[in-house]
CSV table of C-alpha atoms and ligand atoms in Angstrom, one decimal:
chain,number,residue,atom,x,y,z
A,1,UNK,CA,0.0,0.0,0.0
A,2,UNK,CA,1.4,3.4,-1.1
A,3,UNK,CA,1.1,5.3,2.2
A,4,UNK,CA,2.4,8.9,2.7
A,5,UNK,CA,5.7,8.2,4.5
A,6,UNK,CA,6.3,4.8,2.9
A,7,UNK,CA,8.6,2.9,2.7
A,8,UNK,CA,9.6,3.5,6.3
A,9,UNK,CA,5.9,3.2,7.4
A,10,UNK,CA,4.6,0.0,5.9
A,11,UNK,CA,2.3,-3.0,6.6
A,12,UNK,CA,3.9,-6.3,7.3
A,13,UNK,CA,1.5,-9.2,7.8
A,14,UNK,CA,-1.3,-6.6,7.8
A,15,UNK,CA,0.2,-4.8,10.8
A,16,UNK,CA,1.5,-1.3,10.4
A,17,UNK,CA,5.2,-1.0,11.2
A,18,UNK,CA,7.6,1.9,11.6
A,19,UNK,CA,10.9,0.6,10.3
A,20,UNK,CA,11.3,-2.8,12.0
A,21,UNK,CA,8.8,-2.3,14.8
A,22,UNK,CA,5.1,-3.1,14.9
A,23,UNK,CA,3.0,-0.2,16.2
A,24,UNK,CA,0.9,-2.4,18.5
A,25,UNK,CA,4.1,-3.3,20.4
A,26,UNK,CA,5.0,0.4,20.8
A,27,UNK,CA,1.5,1.1,22.0
A,28,UNK,CA,1.6,-1.7,24.5
A,29,UNK,CA,5.0,-0.5,25.8
A,30,UNK,CA,4.7,3.3,25.7
A,31,UNK,CA,0.9,3.9,25.7
A,32,UNK,CA,-1.1,6.2,23.5
A,33,UNK,CA,-1.5,8.8,22.2
A,34,UNK,CA,2.1,8.4,20.9
A,35,UNK,CA,4.1,10.3,18.3
A,36,UNK,CA,6.4,7.9,16.4
A,37,UNK,CA,9.1,9.0,14.1
A,38,UNK,CA,11.4,7.0,11.8
A,39,UNK,CA,15.1,7.9,12.0
A,40,UNK,CA,15.8,6.5,8.6
A,41,UNK,CA,13.0,8.7,7.1
A,42,UNK,CA,14.3,11.8,8.8
A,43,UNK,CA,17.9,11.2,7.7
A,44,UNK,CA,16.8,10.4,4.1
A,45,UNK,CA,14.8,13.6,3.8
A,46,UNK,CA,17.7,15.8,4.9
A,47,UNK,CA,20.2,13.9,2.8
A,48,UNK,CA,18.0,14.5,-0.3
A,49,UNK,CA,18.3,18.2,0.1
A,50,UNK,CA,22.0,18.0,0.9
A,51,UNK,CA,22.7,15.9,-2.2
A,52,UNK,CA,20.8,18.1,-4.6
A,53,UNK,CA,22.5,21.2,-3.2
A,54,UNK,CA,25.9,19.7,-3.9
A,55,UNK,CA,25.6,20.7,-7.5
A,56,UNK,CA,25.7,24.4,-6.4
A,57,UNK,CA,29.3,25.4,-6.7
A,58,UNK,CA,29.3,28.3,-4.2
A,59,UNK,CA,28.3,26.3,-1.1
A,60,UNK,CA,25.1,25.7,0.7
A,61,UNK,CA,23.5,25.1,4.1
A,62,UNK,CA,20.2,23.5,5.0
A,63,UNK,CA,18.9,25.3,8.1
A,64,UNK,CA,16.1,23.1,9.5
A,65,UNK,CA,13.2,25.1,10.7
A,66,UNK,CA,13.0,24.3,14.3
A,67,UNK,CA,9.4,25.3,14.9
A,68,UNK,CA,8.3,22.4,12.8
A,69,UNK,CA,9.4,19.8,15.4
A,70,UNK,CA,11.8,20.9,18.0
A,71,UNK,CA,12.5,17.7,19.9
A,72,UNK,CA,16.2,17.6,20.9
A,73,UNK,CA,16.7,14.2,19.4
A,74,UNK,CA,15.6,15.4,16.0
A,75,UNK,CA,17.7,18.6,16.3
A,76,UNK,CA,20.7,16.4,17.4
A,77,UNK,CA,20.2,14.0,14.5
A,78,UNK,CA,20.2,16.9,12.0
A,79,UNK,CA,23.1,18.7,13.6
A,80,UNK,CA,25.2,15.5,13.4
A,81,UNK,CA,24.4,15.4,9.6
A,82,UNK,CA,25.8,18.9,9.3
A,83,UNK,CA,22.5,20.9,9.2
A,84,UNK,CA,22.1,24.4,10.4
A,85,UNK,CA,18.9,25.7,12.0
A,86,UNK,CA,16.3,28.4,11.3
A,87,UNK,CA,15.0,29.7,14.6
A,88,UNK,CA,12.2,32.2,15.5
A,89,UNK,CA,12.7,32.7,19.3
A,90,UNK,CA,15.2,32.6,22.1
A,91,UNK,CA,13.7,29.4,23.2
A,92,UNK,CA,14.5,27.7,19.9
A,93,UNK,CA,18.1,29.0,20.1
A,94,UNK,CA,18.4,27.4,23.5
A,95,UNK,CA,17.0,24.1,22.2
A,96,UNK,CA,19.5,24.1,19.3
A,97,UNK,CA,22.4,24.7,21.7
A,98,UNK,CA,21.1,22.1,24.1
A,99,UNK,CA,21.0,19.6,21.2
A,100,UNK,CA,24.6,20.3,20.3
A,101,UNK,CA,23.8,22.4,17.2
A,102,UNK,CA,26.4,24.9,15.9
A,103,UNK,CA,25.3,28.5,16.6
A,104,UNK,CA,27.5,29.5,13.6
A,105,UNK,CA,24.9,27.7,11.4
A,106,UNK,CA,21.8,29.4,12.9
A,107,UNK,CA,19.7,31.9,11.1
A,108,UNK,CA,17.1,33.9,13.2
A,109,UNK,CA,13.8,34.7,11.5
A,110,UNK,CA,10.6,36.3,12.8
A,111,UNK,CA,8.8,39.7,12.9
A,112,UNK,CA,9.1,40.3,16.6
A,113,UNK,CA,12.5,39.5,18.0
A,114,UNK,CA,12.9,41.0,21.5
A,115,UNK,CA,16.0,42.8,22.7
A,116,UNK,CA,16.8,39.9,25.0
A,117,UNK,CA,16.5,37.5,22.1
A,118,UNK,CA,18.7,39.6,19.9
A,119,UNK,CA,21.3,39.8,22.6
A,120,UNK,CA,21.3,36.0,23.3
A,121,UNK,CA,21.7,35.3,19.6
A,122,UNK,CA,24.6,37.8,19.3
A,123,UNK,CA,26.3,36.3,22.4
A,124,UNK,CA,25.9,32.8,20.8
A,125,UNK,CA,27.4,34.0,17.6
A,126,UNK,CA,24.8,33.1,15.1
A,127,UNK,CA,25.3,33.0,11.3
A,128,UNK,CA,22.7,35.6,10.4
A,129,UNK,CA,19.7,37.7,11.5
A,130,UNK,CA,16.9,37.7,9.0
A,131,UNK,CA,15.6,41.3,9.6
A,132,UNK,CA,12.0,42.0,8.9
A,133,UNK,CA,11.7,45.8,9.4
A,134,UNK,CA,13.5,49.1,9.6
A,135,UNK,CA,12.7,49.2,13.3
A,136,UNK,CA,14.3,45.8,13.9
A,137,UNK,CA,17.4,47.0,12.0
A,138,UNK,CA,17.9,50.0,14.3
A,139,UNK,CA,17.2,47.8,17.4
A,140,UNK,CA,19.7,45.2,16.3
A,141,UNK,CA,22.4,47.8,15.6
A,142,UNK,CA,21.8,49.3,19.1
A,143,UNK,CA,21.9,46.0,20.9
A,144,UNK,CA,25.0,44.9,19.0
A,145,UNK,CA,26.7,48.2,19.8
A,146,UNK,CA,26.0,47.7,23.5
A,147,UNK,CA,27.5,44.3,23.4
A,148,UNK,CA,30.5,45.3,21.3
A,149,UNK,CA,29.5,43.0,18.5
A,150,UNK,CA,28.8,43.3,14.8
A,151,UNK,CA,25.6,41.6,13.7
A,152,UNK,CA,25.5,39.7,10.4
A,153,UNK,CA,22.2,40.6,8.7
A,154,UNK,CA,20.1,39.8,5.7
A,155,UNK,CA,16.8,41.5,5.0
A,156,UNK,CA,13.7,39.3,4.5
A,157,UNK,CA,12.2,40.6,1.3
A,158,UNK,CA,8.6,40.1,0.5
A,159,UNK,CA,8.4,39.4,-3.2
A,160,UNK,CA,4.5,39.6,-3.4
A,161,UNK,CA,4.0,36.2,-4.9
A,162,UNK,CA,0.9,34.1,-4.3
A,163,UNK,CA,2.1,30.7,-2.9
A,164,UNK,CA,-1.4,29.3,-3.5
A,165,UNK,CA,-1.6,27.6,-0.1
A,166,UNK,CA,-3.9,27.9,2.9
A,167,UNK,CA,-4.2,31.7,3.7
A,168,UNK,CA,-3.0,31.1,7.3
A,169,UNK,CA,0.4,29.8,6.1
A,170,UNK,CA,0.9,32.2,3.1
A,171,UNK,CA,3.6,34.8,4.0
A,172,UNK,CA,4.9,36.2,0.7
A,173,UNK,CA,2.0,38.4,-0.3
A,174,UNK,CA,2.2,42.2,0.1
A,175,UNK,CA,-0.8,42.0,2.5
A,176,UNK,CA,1.1,39.8,4.9
A,177,UNK,CA,2.9,41.0,8.1
A,178,UNK,CA,6.2,39.4,6.9
A,179,UNK,CA,9.2,40.9,5.3
A,180,UNK,CA,10.1,44.2,3.6
A,181,UNK,CA,8.4,45.2,0.3
A,182,UNK,CA,10.8,44.6,-2.6
A,183,UNK,CA,10.6,48.2,-3.8
A,184,UNK,CA,11.8,49.5,-0.4
A,185,UNK,CA,14.6,47.0,0.0
A,186,UNK,CA,17.5,48.9,-1.7
A,187,UNK,CA,17.1,51.9,0.5
A,188,UNK,CA,16.9,49.8,3.6
A,189,UNK,CA,20.0,47.9,2.6
A,190,UNK,CA,21.9,51.2,2.1
A,191,UNK,CA,20.7,52.2,5.6
A,192,UNK,CA,21.9,48.9,7.0
A,193,UNK,CA,25.3,49.2,5.3
A,194,UNK,CA,25.8,52.5,7.0
A,195,UNK,CA,25.1,51.2,10.5
A,196,UNK,CA,28.3,50.6,12.5
A,197,UNK,CA,27.3,47.4,14.3
A,198,UNK,CA,25.8,45.6,11.3
A,199,UNK,CA,27.4,43.6,8.5
A,200,UNK,CA,25.1,43.0,5.6
A,201,UNK,CA,25.6,39.5,4.3
A,202,UNK,CA,22.6,38.3,2.5
A,203,UNK,CA,19.0,38.4,1.1
A,204,UNK,CA,16.3,36.3,2.6
A,205,UNK,CA,12.8,35.3,1.4
A,206,UNK,CA,10.1,32.9,2.6
A,207,UNK,CA,6.8,32.9,0.8
A,208,UNK,CA,4.7,30.3,2.6
A,209,UNK,CA,4.3,26.7,3.6
A,210,UNK,CA,3.0,23.4,2.1
A,211,UNK,CA,3.6,24.4,-1.6
A,212,UNK,CA,3.0,21.4,-3.8
A,213,UNK,CA,3.7,23.5,-6.9
A,214,UNK,CA,7.3,24.8,-6.9
A,215,UNK,CA,6.6,27.6,-9.5
A,216,UNK,CA,5.8,30.3,-6.9
A,217,UNK,CA,9.2,29.6,-5.4
A,218,UNK,CA,10.8,30.0,-8.7
A,219,UNK,CA,8.9,33.2,-9.4
A,220,UNK,CA,9.9,34.6,-6.1
A,221,UNK,CA,13.5,34.0,-6.9
A,222,UNK,CA,13.1,35.7,-10.3
A,223,UNK,CA,11.8,38.8,-8.5
A,224,UNK,CA,14.8,38.8,-6.2
A,225,UNK,CA,17.5,38.7,-8.9
A,226,UNK,CA,17.1,42.3,-10.0
A,227,UNK,CA,17.5,43.4,-6.4
A,228,UNK,CA,20.8,41.5,-6.2
A,229,UNK,CA,22.0,43.4,-9.2
A,230,UNK,CA,20.9,46.7,-7.8
A,231,UNK,CA,22.7,46.0,-4.6
A,232,UNK,CA,25.9,45.0,-6.4
A,233,UNK,CA,25.7,48.3,-8.4
A,234,UNK,CA,25.4,50.2,-5.2
A,235,UNK,CA,28.5,48.5,-3.8
A,236,UNK,CA,26.6,46.2,-1.3
A,237,UNK,CA,27.8,42.8,-2.3
A,238,UNK,CA,25.9,39.8,-1.0
A,239,UNK,CA,27.4,36.6,0.3
A,240,UNK,CA,24.4,34.4,0.6
A,241,UNK,CA,20.8,34.0,-0.6
A,242,UNK,CA,18.3,32.4,1.8
A,243,UNK,CA,15.3,31.0,0.0
A,244,UNK,CA,13.4,30.0,3.1
A,245,UNK,CA,11.3,26.8,3.4
A,246,UNK,CA,7.9,25.8,2.2
A,247,UNK,CA,8.3,22.7,0.0
A,248,UNK,CA,5.1,20.7,0.6
A,249,UNK,CA,4.5,17.0,1.3
A,250,UNK,CA,2.0,14.5,0.2
A,251,UNK,CA,-0.8,14.2,2.9
A,252,UNK,CA,-3.2,12.2,0.7
A,253,UNK,CA,-2.2,9.0,-1.0
A,254,UNK,CA,-3.5,10.3,-4.4
A,255,UNK,CA,-1.3,13.5,-4.1
A,256,UNK,CA,2.0,13.8,-5.7
A,257,UNK,CA,4.7,16.0,-4.3
A,258,UNK,CA,7.5,17.7,-6.3
A,259,UNK,CA,10.9,16.2,-5.8
A,260,UNK,CA,13.5,18.2,-4.1
A,261,UNK,CA,15.3,18.4,-7.4
A,262,UNK,CA,12.2,19.7,-9.2
A,263,UNK,CA,12.1,22.5,-6.6
A,264,UNK,CA,15.8,23.2,-6.3
A,265,UNK,CA,17.4,22.6,-9.7
A,266,UNK,CA,15.8,25.7,-11.4
A,267,UNK,CA,16.9,27.9,-8.5
A,268,UNK,CA,20.4,26.5,-8.5
A,269,UNK,CA,20.6,27.3,-12.2
A,270,UNK,CA,19.3,30.9,-11.7
A,271,UNK,CA,21.8,31.6,-8.9
A,272,UNK,CA,24.8,30.0,-10.6
A,273,UNK,CA,27.7,32.3,-11.4
A,274,UNK,CA,26.8,35.0,-8.8
A,275,UNK,CA,29.2,33.7,-6.0
A,276,UNK,CA,26.3,33.3,-3.6
A,277,UNK,CA,26.1,30.6,-1.0
A,278,UNK,CA,22.5,29.1,-0.9
A,279,UNK,CA,20.7,28.7,2.4
A,280,UNK,CA,17.4,26.9,2.7
A,281,UNK,CA,15.0,26.7,5.7
A,282,UNK,CA,12.9,23.5,5.1
A,283,UNK,CA,10.8,22.1,7.9
A,284,UNK,CA,7.8,20.1,6.9
A,285,UNK,CA,9.5,18.3,4.1
A,286,UNK,CA,12.2,17.0,6.5
A,287,UNK,CA,9.9,15.7,9.2
A,288,UNK,CA,6.2,15.6,8.1
A,289,UNK,CA,6.2,12.2,6.5
A,290,UNK,CA,8.7,10.8,9.0
A,291,UNK,CA,6.2,10.8,11.8
A,292,UNK,CA,2.7,9.6,12.7
A,293,UNK,CA,0.4,9.9,15.7
A,294,UNK,CA,-0.7,6.6,17.2
A,295,UNK,CA,-4.0,6.6,19.0
A,296,UNK,CA,-6.4,4.1,20.5
A,297,UNK,CA,-10.1,3.9,19.9
A,298,UNK,CA,-12.0,4.5,23.1
A,299,UNK,CA,-15.4,3.7,21.7
A,300,UNK,CA,-17.6,4.0,18.6
A,301,UNK,CA,-20.7,6.0,19.0
A,302,UNK,CA,-23.4,5.9,16.3
A,303,UNK,CA,-24.5,9.3,15.0
A,304,UNK,CA,-27.3,10.3,12.7
A,305,UNK,CA,-25.5,9.7,9.4
A,306,UNK,CA,-22.2,8.3,10.4
A,307,UNK,CA,-20.3,6.9,13.4
A,308,UNK,CA,-18.1,8.9,15.7
A,309,UNK,CA,-14.9,7.0,16.4
A,310,UNK,CA,-13.8,8.5,19.7
A,311,UNK,CA,-10.0,8.2,20.1
A,312,UNK,CA,-7.6,9.1,22.9
A,313,UNK,CA,-5.7,11.7,20.8
A,314,UNK,CA,-7.4,15.1,20.3
A,315,UNK,CA,-7.0,18.6,18.9
A,316,UNK,CA,-4.6,19.4,21.7
A,317,UNK,CA,-2.2,16.7,20.3
A,318,UNK,CA,-2.7,17.6,16.6
A,319,UNK,CA,-4.4,20.9,15.9
A,320,UNK,CA,-3.9,21.0,12.2
A,321,UNK,CA,-7.3,19.5,11.2
A,322,UNK,CA,-9.1,22.0,13.5
A,323,UNK,CA,-7.0,25.0,12.6
A,324,UNK,CA,-6.5,24.6,8.8
A,325,UNK,CA,-9.0,21.9,8.0
A,326,UNK,CA,-5.9,19.9,7.1
A,327,UNK,CA,-6.2,16.4,5.9
A,328,UNK,CA,-4.3,13.7,7.7
A,329,UNK,CA,-4.7,10.1,6.3
A,330,UNK,CA,-6.0,7.8,9.1
A,331,UNK,CA,-5.4,4.1,8.9
A,332,UNK,CA,-6.2,1.0,10.9
A,333,UNK,CA,-3.0,-0.3,12.5
A,334,UNK,CA,-4.1,-3.9,12.2
A,335,UNK,CA,-6.0,-4.5,9.1
A,336,UNK,CA,-9.2,-6.5,9.4
A,337,UNK,CA,-8.1,-8.9,6.8
A,338,UNK,CA,-5.5,-10.0,9.3
A,339,UNK,CA,-8.2,-11.8,11.2
A,340,UNK,CA,-9.1,-14.1,8.4
A,341,UNK,CA,-5.7,-15.2,7.2
A,342,UNK,CA,-4.3,-17.7,9.7
A,343,UNK,CA,-1.0,-16.8,11.1
A,344,UNK,CA,-1.2,-13.1,10.5
A,345,UNK,CA,-4.6,-13.0,12.2
A,346,UNK,CA,-3.0,-14.5,15.3
A,347,UNK,CA,-0.1,-12.1,15.1
A,348,UNK,CA,-2.5,-9.1,14.8
A,349,UNK,CA,-4.6,-10.4,17.8
A,350,UNK,CA,-1.5,-11.2,19.8
A,351,UNK,CA,0.1,-7.8,19.4
A,352,UNK,CA,-3.1,-6.0,20.2
A,353,UNK,CA,-3.8,-8.1,23.2
A,354,UNK,CA,-7.5,-8.1,22.4
A,355,UNK,CA,-9.9,-10.7,20.9
A,356,UNK,CA,-10.3,-10.5,17.2
A,357,UNK,CA,-13.8,-10.0,15.9
A,358,UNK,CA,-15.3,-8.9,12.7
A,359,UNK,CA,-16.2,-5.2,12.1
A,360,UNK,CA,-17.4,-3.9,8.8
A,361,UNK,CA,-16.3,-0.6,7.2
A,362,UNK,CA,-18.4,2.4,8.0
A,363,UNK,CA,-18.4,6.1,7.4
A,364,UNK,CA,-17.1,7.9,10.4
A,365,UNK,CA,-15.6,11.0,11.9
A,366,UNK,CA,-12.5,10.4,14.0
A,367,UNK,CA,-12.9,12.7,17.0
A,368,UNK,CA,-11.1,13.3,20.3
A,369,UNK,CA,-12.5,13.8,23.8
A,370,UNK,CA,-12.0,17.6,24.0
A,371,UNK,CA,-15.1,19.7,24.5
A,372,UNK,CA,-15.1,21.4,21.2
A,373,UNK,CA,-16.9,20.5,18.0
A,374,UNK,CA,-13.7,21.4,16.2
A,375,UNK,CA,-12.0,18.5,17.9
A,376,UNK,CA,-11.7,16.1,15.0
A,377,UNK,CA,-8.7,14.4,13.5
A,378,UNK,CA,-10.5,13.4,10.3
A,379,UNK,CA,-14.0,13.6,9.0
A,380,UNK,CA,-16.0,11.3,6.6
A,381,UNK,CA,-13.5,8.5,6.7
A,382,UNK,CA,-14.2,4.9,5.9
A,383,UNK,CA,-12.8,2.7,8.6
A,384,UNK,CA,-13.4,-0.7,10.1
A,385,UNK,CA,-12.8,-0.2,13.8
A,386,UNK,CA,-14.1,-1.0,17.2
A,387,UNK,CA,-13.2,0.0,20.8
A,388,UNK,CA,-9.6,-0.9,21.7
A,389,UNK,CA,-8.3,-0.8,18.1
A,390,UNK,CA,-5.3,1.3,17.2
A,391,UNK,CA,-5.4,4.0,14.5
A,392,UNK,CA,-2.4,5.8,12.9
A,393,UNK,CA,-2.8,9.4,11.9
A,394,UNK,CA,-0.2,9.8,9.2
A,395,UNK,CA,2.1,12.7,8.1
A,396,UNK,CA,2.0,14.1,11.7
A,397,UNK,CA,5.8,14.7,12.1
A,398,UNK,CA,5.5,18.4,11.2
A,399,UNK,CA,3.6,20.9,13.3
A,400,UNK,CA,2.1,18.1,15.3
A,401,UNK,CA,3.9,17.9,18.7
A,402,UNK,CA,5.3,21.4,18.3
A,403,UNK,CA,1.8,22.9,18.2
A,404,UNK,CA,0.3,20.7,20.9
A,405,UNK,CA,-1.1,22.1,24.1
A,406,UNK,CA,-2.5,21.0,27.4
A,407,UNK,CA,-6.1,22.1,26.7
A,408,UNK,CA,-8.6,20.3,28.8
A,409,UNK,CA,-5.7,19.4,31.2
A,410,UNK,CA,-4.5,16.7,28.8
A,411,UNK,CA,-0.9,15.7,29.4
A,412,UNK,CA,1.1,15.8,26.1
A,413,UNK,CA,1.9,12.6,24.3
A,414,UNK,CA,5.2,10.8,24.5
A,415,UNK,CA,7.5,10.7,21.5
A,416,UNK,CA,9.4,7.7,20.2
A,417,UNK,CA,12.2,7.7,17.6
A,418,UNK,CA,12.5,4.3,15.9
A,419,UNK,CA,15.9,3.3,14.7
A,420,UNK,CA,15.6,-0.1,12.9
A,421,UNK,CA,14.4,-2.4,15.7
A,422,UNK,CA,15.1,0.0,18.5
A,423,UNK,CA,12.6,2.4,20.0
A,424,UNK,CA,14.1,5.5,21.7
A,425,UNK,CA,11.9,7.4,24.1
A,426,UNK,CA,12.8,10.9,23.1
A,427,UNK,CA,10.1,12.6,25.2
A,428,UNK,CA,8.4,11.0,28.1
A,429,UNK,CA,4.6,11.3,28.5
A,430,UNK,CA,3.6,14.3,30.6
A,431,UNK,CA,1.9,13.6,33.9
A,432,UNK,CA,-1.0,15.7,35.2
A,433,UNK,CA,1.3,16.9,38.0
A,434,UNK,CA,3.6,18.3,35.3
A,435,UNK,CA,0.7,20.4,34.1
A,436,UNK,CA,0.2,22.3,37.3
A,437,UNK,CA,3.8,22.2,38.5
A,438,UNK,CA,4.3,25.9,37.9
A,439,UNK,CA,1.0,27.0,39.6
A,440,UNK,CA,0.4,27.9,43.2
A,441,UNK,CA,-2.6,28.4,45.4
A,442,UNK,CA,-2.9,31.7,47.3
A,443,UNK,CA,-2.5,31.8,51.1
A,444,UNK,CA,-5.6,31.1,53.2
B,501,LLP,N1,11.2,29.7,7.3
B,501,LLP,C1,10.3,30.6,7.8
B,501,LLP,C2,10.7,32.0,7.9
B,501,LLP,C3,9.0,30.1,8.2
B,501,LLP,O1,8.2,31.0,8.6
B,501,LLP,C4,8.7,28.8,8.0
B,501,LLP,C5,7.4,28.3,8.4
B,501,LLP,C6,9.7,27.9,7.5
B,501,LLP,C7,10.9,28.4,7.2
B,501,LLP,C8,9.4,26.4,7.4
B,501,LLP,O2,8.4,26.2,6.4
B,501,LLP,P1,8.1,24.7,5.9
B,501,LLP,O3,9.3,24.2,5.1
B,501,LLP,O4,7.8,23.8,7.1
B,501,LLP,O5,6.9,24.9,5.0
B,501,LLP,N2,1.6,25.4,11.3
B,501,LLP,C9,1.4,25.4,9.8
B,501,LLP,C10,2.6,25.9,9.0
B,501,LLP,C11,3.2,27.2,9.5
B,501,LLP,C12,4.4,27.6,8.7
B,501,LLP,C13,5.2,28.7,9.5
B,501,LLP,N3,6.4,29.0,8.9
B,501,LLP,C14,0.9,24.0,9.4
B,501,LLP,O6,0.8,23.2,10.3
B,501,LLP,O7,0.7,23.8,8.2
């Protein structure tokens, strides 16, 4: 079966596995809801970017976008493979440092960096500040001056290109809060070049997320090229070009995603001969299809035109369906056919630890226990499930755990990184006591 995330997520004897481990075994050992990632899939996704970028003669750096999944084990894995990081807060900088990442490979994006965050990044010695406004430029110059440092900067330019994605995750239109309008960029670069505590090093651009058509990325680059020429004419040479993130992934089995080469090769060709190092800030494409959310069915409740499959994961664990009406493929972990085929049926039953009985496919909404009608993981799905069964919510590695919350006082899920036959617990399950550990009652 051609699942998003395959071949590292695959059925063997009708039981869904991540690499060499059967998901029912992970559920039995670590409980549910559970985020499960494949180390091989993570490494392969980063290696694909790095190998395509090798054809760029002036150097390159993949800066993984930390917001997408900020678990230390994932940051560590990418750091060991030579990746840099794209951060948007002081907290993300601390995570990168805690994971052993090299601050000299960190770019700092975001429209609202505080003075404390700028200072921390200057002290750490990051590669570049992606500056988003004139006010931020002045603030950075001042903070750098106070610390006796020189801040490396690029300006995030907004090329006004429609990325044709969900409006909440489009950032490169002129109506968006992000970046500096292209027309105003040369003047701001001249201003930056005159400030004593800044060193202008690059141009940055990020137009949006989950782009399944690479053409808006290519168009954005075409709009940036004249700016590079203008800056060169004005004696402000650039060392690098940061083309942001945004390459989409396949969420539905019938979707096709562009290859990394489809996306990058035309850009590498346009940039060639300019002496510019290429930086990229991919996130979703590196981790989205390397992870899934494993959940157990609490019960099935008949509704007027469909069943409600009530599971133990909810919008607090994965908010993307509620927030963006995002589609995540949901699959039975043990296929019903397993029950009728001798040995594999026994294996399915054994690993689930429940009796096997026949259930037919029905139309259902997969919902969580949270008190909101928006608390669904998938609607109008056809599934054959009963209470106690396991479901896998696919393509959940990106913006899943990192956007989770404790709404309804629900402890956050545990996270497992599977490496072949070995499951590594990379975040333990929260306890309810963790949730109120920072709170206090007032004196009597
Ligand atoms: N660089 C910058 C400056 C960004 O703002 C982002 C994402 C990225 C890189 C990484 O983009 P990616 O390669 O992952 O598309 N929560 C939403 C997506 C928000 C995107 C925010 N910025 C979702 O779940 O779809």
